[in-house]
C-alpha cells in the first residue's frame, strides 16, 4: 500500500436504511446475498444494525448529505453522493422510519488511512465477493426533532419478511409480514404459527466499536463535524408527536 | 459414564469393517452416529458420540489405532479464527445445535465446541473464512 502513489476507496452503496429480512419457502437450501437460507422457513437473516444504523437515526437525511465527514474503514471519509438504489419514497411508519430498504450512501475516502479491522473482504457463498465496510456517521443534535430521531430503538424499526425462494426471484411485490428489530434480535420470530430462527448479517459489536471510536475522535478534537454541502434526495417529513 | 465426541477417519482398507458394532460389542461403548460420510471405494469419516467407562475408551482407542482408523477430538478438527471473525452472527442462524451463538451482554459471537457436530454449515454461512475445518 505504501508503494502506491494514490489509493482511495469509492464505495457506491452503503449503510442501507433498513432492508428486507430474507427467508426461504422452498424445499432446498438457497445461497443468497442474504446468507444461507434453509428450506421451509427454517431461518431468516436480517442485514441492518437497526438502532445504530446511521440513516435510521436521521430518517429524512437532514444532517447526512453530500460532504458529510464520516468514519470510513478506520480512517476519515466523506459521503460523496446518494448511494445506488437510494429511494427516499419508501413507505414510512409514524416515526418516519422507512418500512423497507430506502436511503443509501455512496462514500469515498483515503484507503491508506483505513485498516483491515474495519474494511474486510467477504466471500458470500453462491453470490460472489463483497466487502464489509465499517461506517460511522456523526449526527449533530440540531434541535428537538433531531434529538427525537436519534432516540430510535429497535422496536421502532419494522422490516419486511421476504421469501427469497419464490417472491424475491420472481420480483413479486409485497412481503409475508413485518417484523421489528427488537424481535429479530431475540434470535427468533413467530410467523404463521412457525418459529423462525433469526440471525444478523451485520456486526452489532463492530457498530458499537465504530460509534465509540468516532466519539473519541470528536471529543479529542481530531474530527470536525461537517455540514453537508448538498442534501440527499428526500421526502417531506411526517408530523410526529414527541411523547 | 462420561460422554465424548469422536471423529473417526476411515481409509479404503477399513471402510468395510463393522467398527461401530465392535465398539459396542467388545468395548461396551454406547455409540450415537451424528454424521457419517463414507464411500466403499474411498475414505470417509464418522462423527460419533460415545459413552462408556474410561478403561473401555482406552481399549477401544487401541483397537481403532491397530486397524488403521485415525481418531480426533472434535475441538482439534475445528478452528475458529477470532481475528477473522467480524462477529456479525451469520453462523448463529444456520448452526443446528447452537454451538455458535451471540452473547447477549456484549453482542460478540462465541463458540461452544462441545455442541458442534461438524455439519459444516457455518463454513458456507461465514463470508470471512473465519471458520475452518481441518480434514
GROMACS .gro file of N, CA and C in nm, chain B:
model
  405
  244UNK      N    1  -2.015  -4.269   3.389
  244UNK     CA    2  -2.004  -4.272   3.242
  244UNK      C    3  -1.996  -4.131   3.187
  245UNK      N    4  -1.888  -4.105   3.120
  245UNK     CA    5  -1.876  -3.973   3.059
  245UNK      C    6  -1.898  -3.986   2.909
  246UNK      N    7  -1.941  -3.877   2.849
  246UNK     CA    8  -1.969  -3.879   2.706
  246UNK      C    9  -1.858  -3.806   2.631
  247UNK      N   10  -1.820  -3.864   2.519
  247UNK     CA   11  -1.716  -3.800   2.438
  247UNK      C   12  -1.766  -3.787   2.294
  248UNK      N   13  -1.705  -3.695   2.224
  248UNK     CA   14  -1.736  -3.684   2.083
  248UNK      C   15  -1.609  -3.713   2.003
  249UNK      N   16  -1.619  -3.812   1.917
  249UNK     CA   17  -1.502  -3.851   1.840
  249UNK      C   18  -1.529  -3.831   1.691
  250UNK      N   19  -1.422  -3.803   1.620
  250UNK     CA   20  -1.430  -3.804   1.474
  250UNK      C   21  -1.337  -3.916   1.427
  251UNK      N   22  -1.395  -4.017   1.363
  251UNK     CA   23  -1.316  -4.132   1.315
  251UNK      C   24  -1.293  -4.119   1.166
  252UNK      N   25  -1.169  -4.132   1.127
  252UNK     CA   26  -1.135  -4.126   0.985
  252UNK      C   27  -1.103  -4.265   0.933
  253UNK      N   28  -1.176  -4.306   0.830
  253UNK     CA   29  -1.159  -4.439   0.772
  253UNK      C   30  -1.078  -4.426   0.643
  254UNK      N   31  -1.002  -4.529   0.616
  254UNK     CA   32  -0.936  -4.538   0.486
  254UNK      C   33  -1.013  -4.642   0.404
  255UNK      N   34  -0.976  -4.657   0.277
  255UNK     CA   35  -1.046  -4.755   0.194
  255UNK      C   36  -1.025  -4.898   0.245
  256UNK      N   37  -0.919  -4.919   0.325
  256UNK     CA   38  -0.894  -5.054   0.379
  256UNK      C   39  -0.986  -5.088   0.496
  257UNK      N   40  -1.032  -4.987   0.567
  257UNK     CA   41  -1.111  -5.015   0.688
  257UNK      C   42  -1.261  -4.989   0.671
  258UNK      N   43  -1.297  -4.931   0.557
  258UNK     CA   44  -1.435  -4.888   0.541
  258UNK      C   45  -1.533  -5.007   0.536
  259UNK      N   46  -1.483  -5.129   0.510
  259UNK     CA   47  -1.572  -5.246   0.502
  259UNK      C   48  -1.587  -5.318   0.636
  260UNK      N   49  -1.528  -5.264   0.740
  260UNK     CA   50  -1.535  -5.334   0.869
  260UNK      C   51  -1.647  -5.279   0.959
  261UNK      N   52  -1.711  -5.370   1.035
  261UNK     CA   53  -1.823  -5.326   1.122
  261UNK      C   54  -1.770  -5.264   1.251
  262UNK      N   55  -1.712  -5.150   1.239
  262UNK     CA   56  -1.640  -5.089   1.351
  262UNK      C   57  -1.732  -5.045   1.465
  263UNK      N   58  -1.847  -4.988   1.429
  263UNK     CA   59  -1.940  -4.941   1.532
  263UNK      C   60  -1.991  -5.059   1.616
  264UNK      N   61  -2.018  -5.170   1.545
  264UNK     CA   62  -2.063  -5.291   1.615
  264UNK      C   63  -1.957  -5.336   1.715
  265UNK      N   64  -1.831  -5.333   1.673
  265UNK     CA   65  -1.721  -5.374   1.761
  265UNK      C   66  -1.711  -5.283   1.884
  266UNK      N   67  -1.727  -5.154   1.861
  266UNK     CA   68  -1.718  -5.060   1.974
  266UNK      C   69  -1.824  -5.092   2.079
  267UNK      N   70  -1.942  -5.133   2.032
  267UNK     CA   71  -2.050  -5.167   2.124
  267UNK      C   72  -2.029  -5.303   2.187
  268UNK      N   73  -2.004  -5.402   2.103
  268UNK     CA   74  -1.997  -5.540   2.147
  268UNK      C   75  -1.872  -5.569   2.233
  269UNK      N   76  -1.757  -5.526   2.185
  269UNK     CA   77  -1.632  -5.561   2.252
  269UNK      C   78  -1.591  -5.462   2.361
  270UNK      N   79  -1.633  -5.338   2.344
  270UNK     CA   80  -1.584  -5.235   2.439
  270UNK      C   81  -1.697  -5.167   2.517
  271UNK      N   82  -1.818  -5.219   2.499
  271UNK     CA   83  -1.934  -5.174   2.577
  271UNK      C   84  -1.958  -5.024   2.568
  272UNK      N   85  -1.924  -4.967   2.454
  272UNK     CA   86  -1.947  -4.823   2.436
  272UNK      C   87  -2.083  -4.801   2.371
  273UNK      N   88  -2.156  -4.706   2.423
  273UNK     CA   89  -2.283  -4.669   2.360
  273UNK      C   90  -2.252  -4.566   2.253
  274UNK      N   91  -2.287  -4.598   2.131
  274UNK     CA   92  -2.248  -4.512   2.019
  274UNK      C   93  -2.370  -4.447   1.956
  275UNK      N   94  -2.358  -4.322   1.928
  275UNK     CA   95  -2.463  -4.249   1.856
  275UNK      C   96  -2.398  -4.179   1.737
  276UNK      N   97  -2.437  -4.223   1.617
  276UNK     CA   98  -2.376  -4.163   1.497
  276UNK      C   99  -2.444  -4.029   1.468
  277UNK      N  100  -2.364  -3.924   1.470
  277UNK     CA  101  -2.418  -3.790   1.444
  277UNK      C  102  -2.407  -3.756   1.297
  278UNK      N  103  -2.296  -3.797   1.238
  278UNK     CA  104  -2.276  -3.769   1.096
  278UNK      C  105  -2.186  -3.876   1.038
  279UNK      N  106  -2.217  -3.918   0.918
  279UNK     CA  107  -2.132  -4.018   0.852
  279UNK      C  108  -2.118  -3.981   0.707
  280UNK      N  109  -1.996  -3.981   0.659
  280UNK     CA  110  -1.973  -3.955   0.519
  280UNK      C  111  -1.868  -4.053   0.473
  281UNK      N  112  -1.911  -4.155   0.402
  281UNK     CA  113  -1.812  -4.251   0.354
  281UNK      C  114  -1.861  -4.321   0.229
  282UNK      N  115  -1.765  -4.387   0.167
  282UNK     CA  116  -1.790  -4.448   0.038
  282UNK      C  117  -1.709  -4.576   0.037
  283UNK      N  118  -1.765  -4.684  -0.017
  283UNK     CA  119  -1.698  -4.813  -0.014
  283UNK      C  120  -1.560  -4.809  -0.079
  284UNK      N  121  -1.550  -4.733  -0.187
  284UNK     CA  122  -1.426  -4.734  -0.262
  284UNK      C  123  -1.323  -4.634  -0.211
  285UNK      N  124  -1.371  -4.542  -0.128
  285UNK     CA  125  -1.280  -4.434  -0.088
  285UNK      C  126  -1.263  -4.432   0.063
  286UNK      N  127  -1.245  -4.313   0.115
  286UNK     CA  128  -1.232  -4.300   0.258
  286UNK      C  129  -1.354  -4.227   0.312
  287UNK      N  130  -1.356  -4.203   0.439
  287UNK     CA  131  -1.470  -4.131   0.494
  287UNK      C  132  -1.449  -4.100   0.640
  288UNK      N  133  -1.549  -4.038   0.698
  288UNK     CA  134  -1.537  -4.011   0.841
  288UNK      C  135  -1.672  -4.019   0.910
  289UNK      N  136  -1.665  -4.041   1.037
  289UNK     CA  137  -1.783  -4.055   1.121
  289UNK      C  138  -1.772  -3.956   1.236
  290UNK      N  139  -1.881  -3.890   1.267
  290UNK     CA  140  -1.885  -3.812   1.390
  290UNK      C  141  -1.969  -3.893   1.488
  291UNK      N  142  -1.910  -3.923   1.600
  291UNK     CA  143  -1.968  -4.021   1.691
  291UNK      C  144  -1.974  -3.967   1.834
  292UNK      N  145  -2.089  -3.988   1.895
  292UNK     CA  146  -2.098  -3.961   2.039
  292UNK      C  147  -2.084  -4.095   2.108
  293UNK      N  148  -1.991  -4.106   2.200
  293UNK     CA  149  -1.972  -4.233   2.269
  293UNK      C  150  -1.978  -4.212   2.419
  294UNK      N  151  -2.039  -4.308   2.488
  294UNK     CA  152  -2.030  -4.303   2.633
  294UNK      C  153  -1.994  -4.441   2.686
  295UNK      N  154  -1.916  -4.441   2.792
  295UNK     CA  155  -1.870  -4.567   2.849
  295UNK      C  156  -1.772  -4.540   2.960
  296UNK      N  157  -1.703  -4.648   3.001
  296UNK     CA  158  -1.606  -4.631   3.110
  296UNK      C  159  -1.470  -4.594   3.052
  297UNK      N  160  -1.391  -4.529   3.137
  297UNK     CA  161  -1.260  -4.480   3.093
  297UNK      C  162  -1.173  -4.594   3.037
  298UNK      N  163  -1.172  -4.709   3.105
  298UNK     CA  164  -1.084  -4.820   3.057
  298UNK      C  165  -1.134  -4.874   2.923
  299UNK      N  166  -1.265  -4.866   2.903
  299UNK     CA  167  -1.320  -4.912   2.774
  299UNK      C  168  -1.284  -4.816   2.660
  300UNK      N  169  -1.284  -4.685   2.693
  300UNK     CA  170  -1.241  -4.587   2.592
  300UNK      C  171  -1.099  -4.619   2.546
  301UNK      N  172  -1.012  -4.640   2.646
  301UNK     CA  173  -0.871  -4.662   2.614
  301UNK      C  174  -0.850  -4.788   2.531
  302UNK      N  175  -0.923  -4.894   2.569
  302UNK     CA  176  -0.910  -5.020   2.494
  302UNK      C  177  -0.964  -5.001   2.351
  303UNK      N  178  -1.073  -4.924   2.340
  303UNK     CA  179  -1.132  -4.901   2.208
  303UNK      C  180  -1.038  -4.819   2.120
  304UNK      N  181  -0.973  -4.721   2.181
  304UNK     CA  182  -0.879  -4.637   2.105
  304UNK      C  183  -0.762  -4.720   2.053
  305UNK      N  184  -0.718  -4.813   2.138
  305UNK     CA  185  -0.608  -4.902   2.098
  305UNK      C  186  -0.649  -4.988   1.979
  306UNK      N  187  -0.771  -5.043   1.988
  306UNK     CA  188  -0.824  -5.124   1.878
  306UNK      C  189  -0.834  -5.043   1.749
  307UNK      N  190  -0.886  -4.923   1.761
  307UNK     CA  191  -0.905  -4.838   1.642
  307UNK      C  192  -0.771  -4.806   1.576
  308UNK      N  193  -0.673  -4.774   1.658
  308UNK     CA  194  -0.543  -4.739   1.602
  308UNK      C  195  -0.479  -4.861   1.536
  309UNK      N  196  -0.503  -4.981   1.595
  309UNK     CA  197  -0.445  -5.105   1.540
  309UNK      C  198  -0.502  -5.136   1.401
  310UNK      N  199  -0.630  -5.109   1.381
  310UNK     CA  200  -0.687  -5.140   1.249
  310UNK      C  201  -0.672  -5.026   1.149
  311UNK      N  202  -0.615  -4.915   1.193
  311UNK     CA  203  -0.584  -4.807   1.098
  311UNK      C  204  -0.689  -4.698   1.088
  312UNK      N  205  -0.775  -4.690   1.190
  312UNK     CA  206  -0.871  -4.579   1.194
  312UNK      C  207  -0.808  -4.466   1.275
  313UNK      N  208  -0.797  -4.351   1.216
  313UNK     CA  209  -0.741  -4.239   1.294
  313UNK      C  210  -0.855  -4.164   1.361
  314UNK      N  211  -0.823  -4.110   1.475
  314UNK     CA  212  -0.927  -4.051   1.557
  314UNK      C  213  -0.885  -3.912   1.603
  315UNK      N  214  -0.982  -3.824   1.609
  315UNK     CA  215  -0.951  -3.688   1.655
  315UNK      C  216  -1.061  -3.640   1.747
  316UNK      N  217  -1.023  -3.561   1.842
  316UNK     CA  218  -1.123  -3.493   1.924
  316UNK      C  219  -1.184  -3.383   1.840
  317UNK      N  220  -1.309  -3.356   1.867
  317UNK     CA  221  -1.380  -3.258   1.787
  317UNK      C  222  -1.311  -3.123   1.784
  318UNK      N  223  -1.264  -3.079   1.898
  318UNK     CA  224  -1.205  -2.944   1.907
  318UNK      C  225  -1.084  -2.929   1.816
  319UNK      N  226  -1.012  -3.040   1.798
  319UNK     CA  227  -0.892  -3.033   1.715
  319UNK      C  228  -0.928  -3.018   1.567
  320UNK      N  229  -1.049  -3.054   1.532
  320UNK     CA  230  -1.091  -3.051   1.392
  320UNK      C  231  -1.139  -2.915   1.347
  321UNK      N  232  -1.187  -2.839   1.442
  321UNK     CA  233  -1.247  -2.711   1.406
  321UNK      C  234  -1.158  -2.596   1.450
  322UNK      N  235  -1.137  -2.502   1.360
  322UNK     CA  236  -1.067  -2.383   1.406
  322UNK      C  237  -1.151  -2.260   1.374
  323UNK      N  238  -1.170  -2.182   1.476
  323UNK     CA  239  -1.244  -2.058   1.463
  323UNK      C  240  -1.144  -1.945   1.484
  324UNK      N  241  -1.121  -1.871   1.379
  324UNK     CA  242  -1.023  -1.763   1.382
  324UNK      C  243  -1.091  -1.634   1.430
  325UNK      N  244  -1.069  -1.602   1.556
  325UNK     CA  245  -1.136  -1.486   1.616
  325UNK      C  246  -1.098  -1.355   1.549
  326UNK      N  247  -0.974  -1.349   1.495
  326UNK     CA  248  -0.932  -1.224   1.430
  326UNK      C  249  -1.004  -1.202   1.296
  327UNK      N  250  -1.033  -1.312   1.228
  327UNK     CA  251  -1.104  -1.301   1.100
  327UNK      C  252  -1.254  -1.282   1.122
  328UNK      N  253  -1.302  -1.318   1.241
  328UNK     CA  254  -1.445  -1.307   1.272
  328UNK      C  255  -1.483  -1.161   1.291
  329UNK      N  256  -1.591  -1.119   1.225
  329UNK     CA  257  -1.640  -0.981   1.245
  329UNK      C  258  -1.751  -0.976   1.350
  330UNK      N  259  -1.784  -1.092   1.403
  330UNK     CA  260  -1.894  -1.103   1.500
  330UNK      C  261  -2.026  -1.057   1.441
  331UNK      N  262  -2.047  -1.089   1.313
  331UNK     CA  263  -2.175  -1.050   1.252
  331UNK      C  264  -2.286  -1.140   1.303
  332UNK      N  265  -2.257  -1.270   1.313
  332UNK     CA  266  -2.359  -1.362   1.364
  332UNK      C  267  -2.427  -1.445   1.258
  333UNK      N  268  -2.382  -1.435   1.133
  333UNK     CA  269  -2.445  -1.512   1.025
  333UNK      C  270  -2.442  -1.663   1.053
  334UNK      N  271  -2.338  -1.709   1.123
  334UNK     CA  272  -2.325  -1.852   1.155
  334UNK      C  273  -2.428  -1.898   1.258
  335UNK      N  274  -2.480  -1.803   1.338
  335UNK     CA  275  -2.565  -1.843   1.450
  335UNK      C  276  -2.703  -1.891   1.406
  336UNK      N  277  -2.749  -1.840   1.291
  336UNK     CA  278  -2.882  -1.881   1.246
  336UNK      C  279  -2.881  -2.017   1.177
  337UNK      N  280  -2.765  -2.051   1.124
  337UNK     CA  281  -2.755  -2.172   1.043
  337UNK      C  282  -2.706  -2.291   1.127
  338UNK      N  283  -2.645  -2.263   1.240
  338UNK     CA  284  -2.589  -2.369   1.326
  338UNK      C  285  -2.703  -2.447   1.392
  339UNK      N  286  -2.715  -2.578   1.363
  339UNK     CA  287  -2.833  -2.652   1.410
  339UNK      C  288  -2.832  -2.682   1.560
  340UNK      N  289  -2.716  -2.674   1.624
  340UNK     CA  290  -2.709  -2.713   1.765
  340UNK      C  291  -2.684  -2.597   1.861
  341UNK      N  292  -2.669  -2.478   1.805
  341UNK     CA  293  -2.642  -2.363   1.891
  341UNK      C  294  -2.497  -2.357   1.938
  342UNK      N  295  -2.407  -2.425   1.866
  342UNK     CA  296  -2.264  -2.420   1.902
  342UNK      C  297  -2.210  -2.279   1.881
  343UNK      N  298  -2.255  -2.215   1.773
  343UNK     CA  299  -2.225  -2.072   1.753
  343UNK      C  300  -2.344  -1.994   1.805
  344UNK      N  301  -2.316  -1.895   1.889
  344UNK     CA  302  -2.425  -1.815   1.944
  344UNK      C  303  -2.376  -1.672   1.972
  345UNK      N  304  -2.470  -1.581   1.991
  345UNK     CA  305  -2.435  -1.443   2.021
  345UNK      C  306  -2.452  -1.420   2.171
  346UNK      N  307  -2.345  -1.372   2.235
  346UNK     CA  308  -2.352  -1.335   2.376
  346UNK      C  309  -2.444  -1.215   2.391
  347UNK      N  310  -2.544  -1.229   2.476
  347UNK     CA  311  -2.641  -1.123   2.490
  347UNK      C  312  -2.579  -0.993   2.541
  348UNK      N  313  -2.488  -1.006   2.634
  348UNK     CA  314  -2.433  -0.888   2.701
  348UNK      C  315  -2.354  -0.797   2.607
  349UNK      N  316  -2.257  -0.855   2.534
  349UNK     CA  317  -2.171  -0.768   2.452
  349UNK      C  318  -2.186  -0.790   2.302
  350UNK      N  319  -2.282  -0.874   2.264
  350UNK     CA  320  -2.312  -0.898   2.121
  350UNK      C  321  -2.195  -0.959   2.043
  351UNK      N  322  -2.107  -1.027   2.112
  351UNK     CA  323  -1.999  -1.097   2.042
  351UNK      C  324  -2.045  -1.239   2.008
  352UNK      N  325  -1.985  -1.293   1.902
  352UNK     CA  326  -2.013  -1.431   1.866
  352UNK      C  327  -1.922  -1.521   1.949
  353UNK      N  328  -1.977  -1.631   1.998
  353UNK     CA  329  -1.898  -1.726   2.075
  353UNK      C  330  -1.921  -1.866   2.020
  354UNK      N  331  -1.828  -1.957   2.052
  354UNK     CA  332  -1.837  -2.093   2.001
  354UNK      C  333  -1.822  -2.193   2.115
  355UNK      N  334  -1.915  -2.286   2.120
  355UNK     CA  335  -1.910  -2.392   2.219
  355UNK      C  336  -1.882  -2.524   2.146
  356UNK      N  337  -1.755  -2.565   2.147
  356UNK     CA  338  -1.711  -2.683   2.073
  356UNK      C  339  -1.782  -2.812   2.113
  357UNK      N  340  -1.828  -2.817   2.236
  357UNK     CA  341  -1.899  -2.935   2.285
  357UNK      C  342  -2.026  -2.963   2.205
  358UNK      N  343  -2.085  -2.856   2.154
  358UNK     CA  344  -2.213  -2.872   2.084
  358UNK      C  345  -2.196  -2.895   1.934
  359UNK      N  346  -2.075  -2.873   1.883
  359UNK     CA  347  -2.051  -2.883   1.738
  359UNK      C  348  -2.066  -3.028   1.690
  360UNK      N  349  -2.133  -3.047   1.576
  360UNK     CA  350  -2.147  -3.181   1.520
  360UNK      C  351  -2.082  -3.189   1.381
  361UNK      N  352  -1.997  -3.095   1.350
  361UNK     CA  353  -1.924  -3.093   1.223
  361UNK      C  354  -2.016  -3.100   1.100
  362UNK      N  355  -2.126  -3.029   1.105
  362UNK     CA  356  -2.218  -3.032   0.990
  362UNK      C  357  -2.167  -2.945   0.875
  363UNK      N  358  -2.073  -2.855   0.907
  363UNK     CA  359  -2.008  -2.771   0.806
  363UNK      C  360  -2.094  -2.655   0.756
  364UNK      N  361  -2.213  -2.637   0.809
  364UNK     CA  362  -2.299  -2.529   0.760
  364UNK      C  363  -2.237  -2.391   0.785
  365UNK      N  364  -2.164  -2.377   0.894
  365UNK     CA  365  -2.104  -2.246   0.926
  365UNK      C  366  -1.999  -2.206   0.823
  366UNK      N  367  -1.935  -2.305   0.761
  366UNK     CA  368  -1.835  -2.276   0.658
  366UNK      C  369  -1.896  -2.197   0.544
  367UNK      N  370  -2.018  -2.233   0.509
  367UNK     CA  371  -2.086  -2.166   0.398
  367UNK      C  372  -2.148  -2.035   0.443
  368UNK      N  373  -2.187  -2.028   0.568
  368UNK     CA  374  -2.252  -1.906   0.617
  368UNK      C  375  -2.153  -1.794   0.645
  369UNK      N  376  -2.028  -1.830   0.675
  369UNK     CA  377  -1.929  -1.728   0.710
  369UNK      C  378  -1.868  -1.669   0.583
  370UNK      N  379  -1.881  -1.538   0.567
  370UNK     CA  380  -1.828  -1.470   0.448
  370UNK      C  381  -1.682  -1.430   0.465
  371UNK      N  382  -1.626  -1.454   0.582
  371UNK     CA  383  -1.492  -1.403   0.612
  371UNK      C  384  -1.389  -1.515   0.633
  372UNK      N  385  -1.430  -1.638   0.606
  372UNK     CA  386  -1.337  -1.750   0.622
  372UNK      C  387  -1.290  -1.769   0.765
  373UNK      N  388  -1.373  -1.728   0.860
  373UNK     CA  389  -1.332  -1.734   1.000
  373UNK      C  390  -1.346  -1.874   1.061
  374UNK      N  391  -1.419  -1.962   0.993
  374UNK     CA  392  -1.432  -2.099   1.043
  374UNK      C  393  -1.365  -2.192   0.943
  375UNK      N  394  -1.279  -2.277   0.994
  375UNK     CA  395  -1.215  -2.374   0.906
  375UNK      C  396  -1.211  -2.510   0.972
  376UNK      N  397  -1.230  -2.611   0.888
  376UNK     CA  398  -1.219  -2.748   0.938
  376UNK      C  399  -1.095  -2.811   0.879
  377UNK      N  400  -1.021  -2.877   0.966
  377UNK     CA  401  -0.903  -2.950   0.917
  377UNK      C  402  -0.952  -3.086   0.872
  378UNK      N  403  -0.923  -3.122   0.748
  378UNK     CA  404  -0.973  -3.252   0.700
  378UNK      C  405  -0.868  -3.360   0.719
   0.00000   0.00000   0.00000
